[in-house]
Amino acid sequence: MKTKKMCAILGNVSKFHELLPLTENRPLDTLPFDCKYRLIDFPLSSIANANINSIFMVFNDGETRSVFDHIGGGKEWNLDSLQNRYFVYFYQDFLKQKEQGLPYFDSVIDYLEKSESEYTVLTGSNMLCNIDLRAVLKSHRNQKKQMTVVYKRMKREEISLNDSIIDVNSEGNAASIQKFKESEKGEQFNLCMGIYIVQTKWLIEQLNIGQKNDHSPSIHIFLENKIAEESTAAYEYTGYLSNIHDVTSYYKANMDMLDSNKFNSLMYSKQKIYTKLKNEVPTYYSENSLVKNSQCATGCIIEGSLENSLISRRSIVKNGAIIKHSIVMSNAKIAENVVIEYAILDKNVTVEAGVKIIGTPEHPIVIEKNQVVSTDKWRK
Amino acid sequence: MKTEMLAMILAGGQGTRLGKLTKNIAKPAVPFGGRYRIIDFTLSNCINSGIKNVGVVTQYQPLALNNHIGNGASWGLDGINSGVTILQPYSSSDGEKWFEGTAHAIYQNISYIDQMDPQYVLILSGDHIYKMNYETMLEEHIANNASLTVAVIEVPIEEASRFGIMNTDENDRIIEFDEKPAEPKSNLASMGIYIFNWGRLRNVLLNSYSKDGQMLDFGKHVIPSYLEAGENVYSYHFDGYWKDVGTIDSLWEANMEFIRLENELDMRNKSWRMFSKNTISPPHFITETASVKNSLVVDGCYVAGSVKNSILSTDVQIKIGSTIENSVIMPGATIGKNAKIKNAIIGENAIIGDNAVVYKENDIEVVGYSEVIGVQSDED
């Protein structure tokens, strides 16, 4: 066995209902982010940057079309060389096997055994960050605990009721973990980021015991429950983090990219973020374009005005159109004199001339994929 | 392995007329249009024309070019039965194999071509900006039962003496060929694009080099000898956009023409896409203080100044107060605060300091690769 070698399990299969309709036909993992990325690019890049060459991914059944389209052969994340590979598994298979009384973790265990790795990292796509997993591993090796869990101190309003918070004791260990409750006192909490590093051998043992005792088939929940039983080191992450769990938090995370400090922290840290490569032509700004504090990917034609907005690949914004405080996903066609404020336009949306789409900062209006919008849409 | 048509791109020219821009890199590797290099047009034409095997003959300063082409994956030239091979001069027991002319370069690579075993060889140069379907040219070549087909374009008669000029009969058969004639008899200029029946060309080259070795150049030697020998030599008429970017003026001009949406190259047409090696960079950021008019911008750019009629390539930074007009800023260049750049080409990774002025009346000013002009500010 090669020492220090890590493998990764990726996939938090929770259903994020508050993200509907954005997650109607895709998992949270493939939600577009900042003009040209998908949320899964961030954990995949952290994994690639840590030289991890084997990934086991778990998705919900029926949600993988966009995943395969995006990841393809995995070349962009260095998953296609002779030594590197990735596996995809369906969460519903675990559930089915569990129902039938079968050893439902066997496929994970088989993967872990074959990976010949000393350590396993577990992560998901809902905690948007750019984390150096080698640093977490180093800390894990020094702490000599069974598990290391990653957390970040977050403000009350950035934590949802589905999140867990950790008590960190004076030795830097996770003393306890519980679901976040509205009644909780205080302004700042240690948000559990759902990123763990464990010894692979130990994980295999625990999964074997777990499936005999009918534990949760979600590996995330399984490890979260282990914090109470095992001595667990807590690793504090200090970089940019967005906890994406509903439409507003997703909207705000995107808007964060228009804040230079946050943008640089996430995108221009020492670790690059990789995404699917596309051969798009340069973006053209016309003589009449008026652009303030905005980002665009390539392949766009911008003739109108943009303010505090993010425009994805191949979008066309015609003369006289005004887009403010909005997220426009790829392939949008925004006709003349359209007004869009506080909105999220999913992929391939067409907005006809003169139409107004207006949401609010707290409740951005979402236009679903492939829609043709021909009448005004307001949200109060 | 049998190949129908093998493309040989002659990319070894020094391109001295591009001055600083080709001091350390070969002309085909010179950046173009924001996110391309000149050779991308020829390579993309190959893949779009269904040519699966390409030899790139390099000689002069090949490092950047070799690095750009890599294994050809960026153009999809890395599949089963397809590939791009970089051919460089080498020493053998017969002496050094430096290329002394276009035909000589092909002769020196006979062993590579034999290995590919093509029926036809397509000779291309890597320093033109155009879109052309070589497959239609081959169809005509076959229909004409030609031994050699030369692609020609109509040029203004007053410029014809700069080119190799073809005189054809009513069936497009070439009767006469004048290399740079003082008094041109027609305005049909050779584009330096040839389709040869490989078997015939192979014999001609081998014969010549076993005797006097006079067949150094296609234009000067091979075509005249084909005509003299009564071979079937036909012209193939091309009437699209075609630009030789061999001088600073023409390179600048081609870039300026590239900005316009109505450019004849029709870059946004998906049926004939231009591919290039992709770099990983976040979307570009246009700040509150910026103004971008009639310009192209690509990934990784940061624009706080004012940009007009210009191209900003990958990872270019334009700081606050600077004005860029009628200029091409190549990848990775940084423009400081309050600088003024007009009618210029700024080389890759050049640094233009605060308050610097890059402008020459009635001329195109060029700043070389990694050249530093003025003093950089310490901040950000």
PDB file of C-alpha atoms in Angstrom, chain A residues 34-37 75 257-260 263 267-268 272-275 277-301 303 308 314, chain B residues 33-36 73-74 258-261 267-268 270 273-276 278-300 302 308-309 315:
ATOM      1  CA  ASP A  34     -20.523  31.905 -11.777  1.00  0.00           C
ATOM      2  CA  CYS A  35     -21.088  31.898 -15.555  1.00  0.00           C
ATOM      3  CA  LYS A  36     -19.100  28.777 -16.453  1.00  0.00           C
ATOM      4  CA  TYR A  37     -18.857  26.398 -13.535  1.00  0.00           C
ATOM      5  CA  LYS A  75     -10.231  14.592 -18.447  1.00  0.00           C
ATOM      6  CA  MET A 257     -18.512  36.540  -7.099  1.00  0.00           C
ATOM      7  CA  LEU A 258     -19.035  40.236  -7.891  1.00  0.00           C
ATOM      8  CA  ASP A 259     -17.215  41.046  -4.653  1.00  0.00           C
ATOM      9  CA  SER A 260     -13.536  41.029  -5.649  1.00  0.00           C
ATOM     10  CA  PHE A 263     -14.150  36.077  -6.062  1.00  0.00           C
ATOM     11  CA  MET A 267     -11.239  31.443  -7.862  1.00  0.00           C
ATOM     12  CA  TYR A 268      -7.711  32.777  -7.584  1.00  0.00           C
ATOM     13  CA  LYS A 272      -7.206  26.219  -9.545  1.00  0.00           C
ATOM     14  CA  ILE A 273     -10.832  25.365 -10.209  1.00  0.00           C
ATOM     15  CA  TYR A 274     -11.327  23.130 -13.220  1.00  0.00           C
ATOM     16  CA  THR A 275     -14.446  22.838 -15.303  1.00  0.00           C
ATOM     17  CA  LEU A 277     -13.749  22.909 -21.436  1.00  0.00           C
ATOM     18  CA  LYS A 278     -15.724  24.537 -24.206  1.00  0.00           C
ATOM     19  CA  ASN A 279     -14.437  26.143 -27.367  1.00  0.00           C
ATOM     20  CA  GLU A 280     -16.401  29.353 -27.295  1.00  0.00           C
ATOM     21  CA  VAL A 281     -15.591  32.438 -29.297  1.00  0.00           C
ATOM     22  CA  PRO A 282     -14.677  35.631 -27.407  1.00  0.00           C
ATOM     23  CA  THR A 283     -17.541  37.671 -25.995  1.00  0.00           C
ATOM     24  CA  TYR A 284     -18.425  40.727 -28.077  1.00  0.00           C
ATOM     25  CA  TYR A 285     -19.393  44.047 -26.492  1.00  0.00           C
ATOM     26  CA  SER A 286     -21.056  46.418 -28.926  1.00  0.00           C
ATOM     27  CA  GLU A 287     -20.658  50.157 -29.257  1.00  0.00           C
ATOM     28  CA  ASN A 288     -23.836  50.646 -27.180  1.00  0.00           C
ATOM     29  CA  SER A 289     -23.133  48.173 -24.398  1.00  0.00           C
ATOM     30  CA  LEU A 290     -23.046  49.524 -20.866  1.00  0.00           C
ATOM     31  CA  VAL A 291     -21.525  47.160 -18.350  1.00  0.00           C
ATOM     32  CA  LYS A 292     -20.936  47.762 -14.667  1.00  0.00           C
ATOM     33  CA  ASN A 293     -19.664  45.313 -12.086  1.00  0.00           C
ATOM     34  CA  SER A 294     -20.581  42.191 -13.994  1.00  0.00           C
ATOM     35  CA  GLN A 295     -19.061  38.956 -15.208  1.00  0.00           C
ATOM     36  CA  CYS A 296     -19.504  37.186 -18.497  1.00  0.00           C
ATOM     37  CA  ALA A 297     -18.304  33.884 -19.864  1.00  0.00           C
ATOM     38  CA  THR A 298     -17.260  33.521 -23.500  1.00  0.00           C
ATOM     39  CA  GLY A 299     -19.518  33.185 -26.540  1.00  0.00           C
ATOM     40  CA  CYS A 300     -21.827  36.076 -25.606  1.00  0.00           C
ATOM     41  CA  ILE A 301     -22.979  39.111 -27.574  1.00  0.00           C
ATOM     42  CA  GLU A 303     -25.456  45.038 -26.811  1.00  0.00           C
ATOM     43  CA  ASN A 308     -24.239  43.496 -10.975  1.00  0.00           C
ATOM     44  CA  ARG A 314     -23.464  31.900 -25.503  1.00  0.00           C
TER      45      ARG A 314
ATOM     46  CA  GLY B  33      -8.123  36.997 -31.787  1.00  0.00           C
ATOM     47  CA  GLY B  34      -8.180  36.777 -28.001  1.00  0.00           C
ATOM     48  CA  ARG B  35      -7.929  33.058 -27.424  1.00  0.00           C
ATOM     49  CA  TYR B  36      -6.377  31.517 -30.504  1.00  0.00           C
ATOM     50  CA  ALA B  73      -6.527  16.607 -28.036  1.00  0.00           C
ATOM     51  CA  SER B  74      -7.695  20.233 -28.203  1.00  0.00           C
ATOM     52  CA  PHE B 258     -11.893  39.856 -36.303  1.00  0.00           C
ATOM     53  CA  ILE B 259     -13.703  42.049 -33.739  1.00  0.00           C
ATOM     54  CA  ARG B 260     -16.672  42.823 -35.981  1.00  0.00           C
ATOM     55  CA  LEU B 261     -19.687  40.508 -35.646  1.00  0.00           C
ATOM     56  CA  MET B 267     -16.778  32.731 -36.128  1.00  0.00           C
ATOM     57  CA  ARG B 268     -20.083  32.199 -34.332  1.00  0.00           C
ATOM     58  CA  LYS B 270     -21.308  26.348 -35.022  1.00  0.00           C
ATOM     59  CA  ARG B 273     -15.963  25.791 -35.184  1.00  0.00           C
ATOM     60  CA  MET B 274     -12.493  26.995 -34.423  1.00  0.00           C
ATOM     61  CA  PHE B 275     -10.770  24.999 -31.750  1.00  0.00           C
ATOM     62  CA  SER B 276      -7.839  26.001 -29.620  1.00  0.00           C
ATOM     63  CA  ASN B 278      -8.181  25.889 -23.651  1.00  0.00           C
ATOM     64  CA  THR B 279      -6.745  27.552 -20.623  1.00  0.00           C
ATOM     65  CA  ILE B 280      -8.454  27.415 -17.258  1.00  0.00           C
ATOM     66  CA  SER B 281      -9.596  30.848 -16.196  1.00  0.00           C
ATOM     67  CA  PRO B 282     -12.677  32.214 -14.450  1.00  0.00           C
ATOM     68  CA  PRO B 283     -15.174  34.390 -16.372  1.00  0.00           C
ATOM     69  CA  HIS B 284     -14.044  37.930 -17.091  1.00  0.00           C
ATOM     70  CA  PHE B 285     -14.844  40.726 -14.680  1.00  0.00           C
ATOM     71  CA  ILE B 286     -15.939  44.184 -15.823  1.00  0.00           C
ATOM     72  CA  THR B 287     -15.875  46.575 -12.874  1.00  0.00           C
ATOM     73  CA  GLU B 288     -17.914  49.639 -11.939  1.00  0.00           C
ATOM     74  CA  THR B 289     -15.293  51.964 -13.439  1.00  0.00           C
ATOM     75  CA  ALA B 290     -14.933  50.202 -16.790  1.00  0.00           C
ATOM     76  CA  SER B 291     -16.277  50.906 -20.236  1.00  0.00           C
ATOM     77  CA  VAL B 292     -16.097  48.329 -23.033  1.00  0.00           C
ATOM     78  CA  LYS B 293     -17.130  49.288 -26.562  1.00  0.00           C
ATOM     79  CA  ASN B 294     -16.929  47.316 -29.796  1.00  0.00           C
ATOM     80  CA  SER B 295     -14.423  44.915 -28.320  1.00  0.00           C
ATOM     81  CA  LEU B 296     -13.784  41.248 -27.651  1.00  0.00           C
ATOM     82  CA  VAL B 297     -13.103  40.002 -24.144  1.00  0.00           C
ATOM     83  CA  VAL B 298     -12.345  36.434 -23.012  1.00  0.00           C
ATOM     84  CA  ASP B 299     -11.944  34.444 -19.799  1.00  0.00           C
ATOM     85  CA  GLY B 300      -9.715  35.579 -16.977  1.00  0.00           C
ATOM     86  CA  TYR B 302     -10.159  42.010 -15.341  1.00  0.00           C
ATOM     87  CA  LYS B 308     -12.585  50.577 -27.386  1.00  0.00           C
ATOM     88  CA  ASN B 309     -12.202  48.685 -30.694  1.00  0.00           C
ATOM     89  CA  ASP B 315      -6.000  36.736 -18.328  1.00  0.00           C
TER      90      ASP B 315
END
